[in-house]
Amino acid sequence: MSSPLPPEQDPEAVEAAMLKLARAAAATGCRAFTTSPKAPDPVPTTNLGWLITAPVEMALMQAEFALMIHHARLVGVENAGKARKRINAAIFAEFDRPTLEAGATQ
């Protein structure tokens, strides 16, 4: 009989933690999920879609990135990308999409 994985090695537990952090980031209004904020040329945009406004939001972002990297190591990059899409869909379903998208333009 195999023993259960510790939470930090359990991909489902790590994904659940990522979802909790994404909810916290969405609740602060610091996160946009589908597209990057528009930047004037020639300033390059990224695919991160983050808008950082204060130290709390920065801490949420750093924590979520750390979990995303750890999750990718556990399940592989392709499966981690699929999990990221599931998380984004869950956040969009839970929070008001126009409000989230407006946050990226502020």
Short mmCIF file of N, CA and C in Angstrom, two decimals:
data_model
loop_
_atom_site.label_atom_id
_atom_site.label_comp_id
_atom_site.label_asym_id
_atom_site.label_seq_id
_atom_site.Cartn_x
_atom_site.Cartn_y
_atom_site.Cartn_z
N MET A 1 0.84 -1.17 0.00
CA MET A 1 0.00 0.00 0.00
C MET A 1 0.89 1.24 0.00
N SER A 2 0.66 2.11 -0.91
CA SER A 2 1.49 3.31 -1.00
C SER A 2 0.94 4.41 -0.10
N SER A 3 1.87 5.16 0.46
CA SER A 3 1.43 6.27 1.31
C SER A 3 1.09 7.47 0.44
N PRO A 4 0.20 8.32 0.92
CA PRO A 4 -0.17 9.49 0.12
C PRO A 4 1.03 10.44 -0.02
N LEU A 5 1.02 11.16 -1.12
CA LEU A 5 2.09 12.13 -1.36
C LEU A 5 1.96 13.30 -0.40
N PRO A 6 3.09 13.87 0.01
CA PRO A 6 2.98 15.12 0.78
C PRO A 6 2.39 16.20 -0.12
N PRO A 7 1.71 17.20 0.46
CA PRO A 7 1.02 18.20 -0.36
C PRO A 7 1.90 18.88 -1.41
N GLU A 8 3.17 19.11 -1.07
CA GLU A 8 4.04 19.80 -2.03
C GLU A 8 4.44 18.92 -3.21
N GLN A 9 4.19 17.60 -3.12
CA GLN A 9 4.49 16.70 -4.22
C GLN A 9 3.22 16.20 -4.92
N ASP A 10 2.06 16.59 -4.44
CA ASP A 10 0.79 16.17 -5.01
C ASP A 10 0.34 17.21 -6.03
N PRO A 11 0.33 16.86 -7.33
CA PRO A 11 -0.04 17.85 -8.35
C PRO A 11 -1.41 18.47 -8.12
N GLU A 12 -2.38 17.69 -7.65
CA GLU A 12 -3.72 18.24 -7.41
C GLU A 12 -3.72 19.25 -6.27
N ALA A 13 -2.94 18.99 -5.22
CA ALA A 13 -2.85 19.94 -4.10
C ALA A 13 -2.16 21.23 -4.54
N VAL A 14 -1.13 21.09 -5.37
CA VAL A 14 -0.43 22.28 -5.86
C VAL A 14 -1.35 23.09 -6.76
N GLU A 15 -2.11 22.41 -7.63
CA GLU A 15 -3.06 23.13 -8.49
C GLU A 15 -4.15 23.82 -7.67
N ALA A 16 -4.60 23.18 -6.60
CA ALA A 16 -5.60 23.81 -5.73
C ALA A 16 -5.03 25.06 -5.06
N ALA A 17 -3.77 25.00 -4.67
CA ALA A 17 -3.13 26.18 -4.08
C ALA A 17 -2.99 27.30 -5.11
N MET A 18 -2.69 26.93 -6.35
CA MET A 18 -2.59 27.94 -7.42
C MET A 18 -3.95 28.61 -7.63
N LEU A 19 -5.02 27.84 -7.58
CA LEU A 19 -6.36 28.41 -7.74
C LEU A 19 -6.69 29.38 -6.60
N LYS A 20 -6.31 29.02 -5.38
CA LYS A 20 -6.55 29.91 -4.24
C LYS A 20 -5.79 31.23 -4.42
N LEU A 21 -4.55 31.15 -4.86
CA LEU A 21 -3.78 32.38 -5.08
C LEU A 21 -4.37 33.20 -6.22
N ALA A 22 -4.83 32.53 -7.27
CA ALA A 22 -5.45 33.25 -8.38
C ALA A 22 -6.72 33.96 -7.93
N ARG A 23 -7.49 33.31 -7.07
CA ARG A 23 -8.70 33.96 -6.52
C ARG A 23 -8.33 35.19 -5.70
N ALA A 24 -7.29 35.06 -4.89
CA ALA A 24 -6.85 36.20 -4.08
C ALA A 24 -6.38 37.34 -4.97
N ALA A 25 -5.63 37.02 -6.02
CA ALA A 25 -5.16 38.05 -6.93
C ALA A 25 -6.33 38.71 -7.66
N ALA A 26 -7.30 37.91 -8.07
CA ALA A 26 -8.47 38.48 -8.76
C ALA A 26 -9.28 39.35 -7.82
N ALA A 27 -9.37 38.95 -6.56
CA ALA A 27 -10.13 39.73 -5.59
C ALA A 27 -9.49 41.09 -5.33
N THR A 28 -8.18 41.18 -5.46
CA THR A 28 -7.50 42.46 -5.27
C THR A 28 -7.59 43.34 -6.51
N GLY A 29 -8.02 42.75 -7.62
CA GLY A 29 -8.11 43.52 -8.86
C GLY A 29 -6.78 43.72 -9.55
N CYS A 30 -5.79 42.92 -9.19
CA CYS A 30 -4.45 43.13 -9.75
C CYS A 30 -4.16 42.22 -10.93
N ARG A 31 -5.11 41.41 -11.34
CA ARG A 31 -4.79 40.39 -12.32
C ARG A 31 -5.75 40.41 -13.50
N ALA A 32 -5.20 40.29 -14.69
CA ALA A 32 -5.97 40.08 -15.92
C ALA A 32 -5.51 38.74 -16.47
N PHE A 33 -6.40 38.00 -17.10
CA PHE A 33 -6.08 36.60 -17.36
C PHE A 33 -5.82 36.21 -18.79
N THR A 34 -6.37 36.91 -19.75
CA THR A 34 -6.26 36.37 -21.10
C THR A 34 -5.26 37.11 -21.96
N THR A 35 -5.18 38.39 -21.84
CA THR A 35 -4.27 39.14 -22.70
C THR A 35 -3.43 40.08 -21.87
N SER A 36 -2.30 40.45 -22.42
CA SER A 36 -1.45 41.39 -21.71
C SER A 36 -2.03 42.80 -21.80
N PRO A 37 -1.65 43.64 -20.85
CA PRO A 37 -2.05 45.04 -20.98
C PRO A 37 -1.47 45.62 -22.26
N LYS A 38 -2.20 46.52 -22.89
CA LYS A 38 -1.72 47.14 -24.11
C LYS A 38 -0.62 48.14 -23.76
N ALA A 39 0.47 48.09 -24.50
CA ALA A 39 1.58 49.01 -24.28
C ALA A 39 1.84 49.75 -25.59
N PRO A 40 2.23 51.00 -25.51
CA PRO A 40 2.52 51.73 -26.73
C PRO A 40 3.78 51.20 -27.39
N ASP A 41 3.83 51.28 -28.71
CA ASP A 41 5.05 50.89 -29.41
C ASP A 41 6.12 51.90 -29.08
N PRO A 42 7.33 51.54 -28.95
CA PRO A 42 7.94 50.22 -29.15
C PRO A 42 8.06 49.39 -27.89
N VAL A 43 7.38 49.76 -26.82
CA VAL A 43 7.49 49.00 -25.57
C VAL A 43 6.90 47.61 -25.78
N PRO A 44 7.68 46.56 -25.51
CA PRO A 44 7.16 45.21 -25.72
C PRO A 44 6.17 44.84 -24.63
N THR A 45 5.17 44.04 -25.00
CA THR A 45 4.23 43.52 -24.01
C THR A 45 4.63 42.09 -23.71
N THR A 46 4.15 41.58 -22.62
CA THR A 46 4.41 40.19 -22.26
C THR A 46 3.10 39.42 -22.31
N ASN A 47 3.21 38.14 -22.19
CA ASN A 47 2.01 37.30 -22.14
C ASN A 47 1.56 37.04 -20.72
N LEU A 48 2.13 37.76 -19.77
CA LEU A 48 1.80 37.50 -18.37
C LEU A 48 0.43 38.02 -17.99
N GLY A 49 0.07 39.17 -18.50
CA GLY A 49 -1.24 39.70 -18.19
C GLY A 49 -1.39 40.18 -16.76
N TRP A 50 -0.31 40.58 -16.14
CA TRP A 50 -0.35 41.03 -14.74
C TRP A 50 -0.35 42.55 -14.68
N LEU A 51 -1.05 43.06 -13.71
CA LEU A 51 -0.97 44.48 -13.39
C LEU A 51 -0.64 44.54 -11.91
N ILE A 52 0.56 45.01 -11.60
CA ILE A 52 1.01 45.01 -10.21
C ILE A 52 0.84 46.43 -9.66
N THR A 53 0.11 46.55 -8.58
CA THR A 53 -0.18 47.88 -8.07
C THR A 53 0.34 48.14 -6.67
N ALA A 54 0.69 47.13 -5.91
CA ALA A 54 1.13 47.33 -4.54
C ALA A 54 1.91 46.09 -4.07
N PRO A 55 2.61 46.20 -2.94
CA PRO A 55 3.39 45.05 -2.46
C PRO A 55 2.57 43.78 -2.23
N VAL A 56 1.32 43.91 -1.81
CA VAL A 56 0.50 42.71 -1.61
C VAL A 56 0.30 41.98 -2.93
N GLU A 57 -0.01 42.73 -3.98
CA GLU A 57 -0.20 42.11 -5.29
C GLU A 57 1.11 41.49 -5.78
N MET A 58 2.24 42.15 -5.51
CA MET A 58 3.53 41.59 -5.90
C MET A 58 3.78 40.27 -5.18
N ALA A 59 3.45 40.20 -3.92
CA ALA A 59 3.62 38.96 -3.17
C ALA A 59 2.73 37.85 -3.72
N LEU A 60 1.49 38.18 -4.06
CA LEU A 60 0.59 37.19 -4.66
C LEU A 60 1.15 36.68 -5.97
N MET A 61 1.65 37.59 -6.79
CA MET A 61 2.20 37.21 -8.08
C MET A 61 3.42 36.30 -7.90
N GLN A 62 4.33 36.68 -7.02
CA GLN A 62 5.53 35.86 -6.82
C GLN A 62 5.17 34.48 -6.30
N ALA A 63 4.23 34.41 -5.39
CA ALA A 63 3.81 33.11 -4.86
C ALA A 63 3.18 32.25 -5.95
N GLU A 64 2.34 32.86 -6.78
CA GLU A 64 1.71 32.07 -7.84
C GLU A 64 2.73 31.62 -8.87
N PHE A 65 3.68 32.48 -9.23
CA PHE A 65 4.72 32.06 -10.17
C PHE A 65 5.55 30.92 -9.60
N ALA A 66 5.89 30.99 -8.32
CA ALA A 66 6.65 29.90 -7.70
C ALA A 66 5.88 28.59 -7.76
N LEU A 67 4.57 28.66 -7.49
CA LEU A 67 3.75 27.45 -7.58
C LEU A 67 3.62 26.96 -9.01
N MET A 68 3.51 27.88 -9.97
CA MET A 68 3.41 27.47 -11.37
C MET A 68 4.67 26.73 -11.81
N ILE A 69 5.83 27.24 -11.41
CA ILE A 69 7.10 26.59 -11.77
C ILE A 69 7.18 25.21 -11.11
N HIS A 70 6.85 25.14 -9.84
CA HIS A 70 6.88 23.86 -9.13
C HIS A 70 5.90 22.87 -9.76
N HIS A 71 4.71 23.34 -10.09
CA HIS A 71 3.69 22.48 -10.71
C HIS A 71 4.19 21.96 -12.06
N ALA A 72 4.84 22.81 -12.84
CA ALA A 72 5.37 22.39 -14.14
C ALA A 72 6.43 21.31 -13.96
N ARG A 73 7.21 21.41 -12.92
CA ARG A 73 8.22 20.36 -12.65
C ARG A 73 7.55 19.04 -12.28
N LEU A 74 6.42 19.11 -11.60
CA LEU A 74 5.73 17.89 -11.19
C LEU A 74 5.02 17.20 -12.35
N VAL A 75 4.33 17.98 -13.19
CA VAL A 75 3.46 17.38 -14.20
C VAL A 75 3.93 17.59 -15.63
N GLY A 76 4.96 18.39 -15.84
CA GLY A 76 5.42 18.69 -17.19
C GLY A 76 4.78 19.98 -17.69
N VAL A 77 5.45 20.59 -18.64
CA VAL A 77 5.04 21.91 -19.12
C VAL A 77 3.67 21.87 -19.79
N GLU A 78 3.42 20.87 -20.62
CA GLU A 78 2.14 20.81 -21.34
C GLU A 78 0.96 20.67 -20.38
N ASN A 79 1.07 19.77 -19.42
CA ASN A 79 -0.01 19.59 -18.45
C ASN A 79 -0.15 20.80 -17.54
N ALA A 80 0.96 21.45 -17.24
CA ALA A 80 0.90 22.67 -16.42
C ALA A 80 0.15 23.77 -17.18
N GLY A 81 0.37 23.86 -18.48
CA GLY A 81 -0.35 24.84 -19.29
C GLY A 81 -1.85 24.57 -19.31
N LYS A 82 -2.21 23.30 -19.38
CA LYS A 82 -3.64 22.94 -19.34
C LYS A 82 -4.25 23.30 -17.98
N ALA A 83 -3.49 23.08 -16.91
CA ALA A 83 -3.98 23.45 -15.58
C ALA A 83 -4.16 24.95 -15.48
N ARG A 84 -3.24 25.70 -16.06
CA ARG A 84 -3.32 27.17 -16.03
C ARG A 84 -4.60 27.63 -16.74
N LYS A 85 -4.94 26.98 -17.86
CA LYS A 85 -6.17 27.33 -18.58
C LYS A 85 -7.41 27.01 -17.74
N ARG A 86 -7.38 25.88 -17.03
CA ARG A 86 -8.50 25.52 -16.16
C ARG A 86 -8.66 26.55 -15.04
N ILE A 87 -7.55 26.97 -14.47
CA ILE A 87 -7.60 27.96 -13.39
C ILE A 87 -8.14 29.28 -13.92
N ASN A 88 -7.64 29.73 -15.05
CA ASN A 88 -8.12 30.98 -15.63
C ASN A 88 -9.62 30.91 -15.92
N ALA A 89 -10.08 29.78 -16.46
CA ALA A 89 -11.51 29.63 -16.75
C ALA A 89 -12.33 29.68 -15.46
N ALA A 90 -11.83 29.05 -14.41
CA ALA A 90 -12.55 29.07 -13.13
C ALA A 90 -12.63 30.49 -12.57
N ILE A 91 -11.55 31.25 -12.70
CA ILE A 91 -11.55 32.62 -12.18
C ILE A 91 -12.50 33.49 -13.00
N PHE A 92 -12.47 33.34 -14.32
CA PHE A 92 -13.39 34.11 -15.17
C PHE A 92 -14.83 33.77 -14.86
N ALA A 93 -15.11 32.51 -14.56
CA ALA A 93 -16.48 32.12 -14.24
C ALA A 93 -16.92 32.70 -12.89
N GLU A 94 -15.97 32.87 -11.99
CA GLU A 94 -16.29 33.32 -10.64
C GLU A 94 -16.33 34.84 -10.51
N PHE A 95 -15.46 35.52 -11.23
CA PHE A 95 -15.38 36.97 -11.13
C PHE A 95 -15.94 37.62 -12.39
N ASP A 96 -16.20 38.88 -12.31
CA ASP A 96 -16.78 39.63 -13.42
C ASP A 96 -15.73 39.88 -14.50
N ARG A 97 -15.89 39.28 -15.66
CA ARG A 97 -14.89 39.38 -16.72
C ARG A 97 -14.59 40.82 -17.15
N PRO A 98 -15.57 41.67 -17.41
CA PRO A 98 -15.23 43.04 -17.82
C PRO A 98 -14.40 43.78 -16.77
N THR A 99 -14.67 43.53 -15.49
CA THR A 99 -13.89 44.17 -14.44
C THR A 99 -12.45 43.70 -14.48
N LEU A 100 -12.24 42.40 -14.67
CA LEU A 100 -10.88 41.88 -14.75
C LEU A 100 -10.15 42.44 -15.95
N GLU A 101 -10.82 42.49 -17.10
CA GLU A 101 -10.16 43.01 -18.30
C GLU A 101 -9.88 44.49 -18.16
N ALA A 102 -10.75 45.23 -17.49
CA ALA A 102 -10.51 46.66 -17.28
C ALA A 102 -9.30 46.87 -16.40
N GLY A 103 -9.06 45.95 -15.47
CA GLY A 103 -7.90 46.07 -14.61
C GLY A 103 -6.59 46.06 -15.37
N ALA A 104 -6.57 45.37 -16.51
CA ALA A 104 -5.34 45.31 -17.30
C ALA A 104 -5.05 46.61 -18.01
N THR A 105 -6.04 47.48 -18.15
CA THR A 105 -5.81 48.73 -18.87
C THR A 105 -5.57 49.91 -17.95
N GLN A 106 -5.71 49.71 -16.66
CA GLN A 106 -5.50 50.82 -15.72
C GLN A 106 -4.04 51.14 -15.55
#
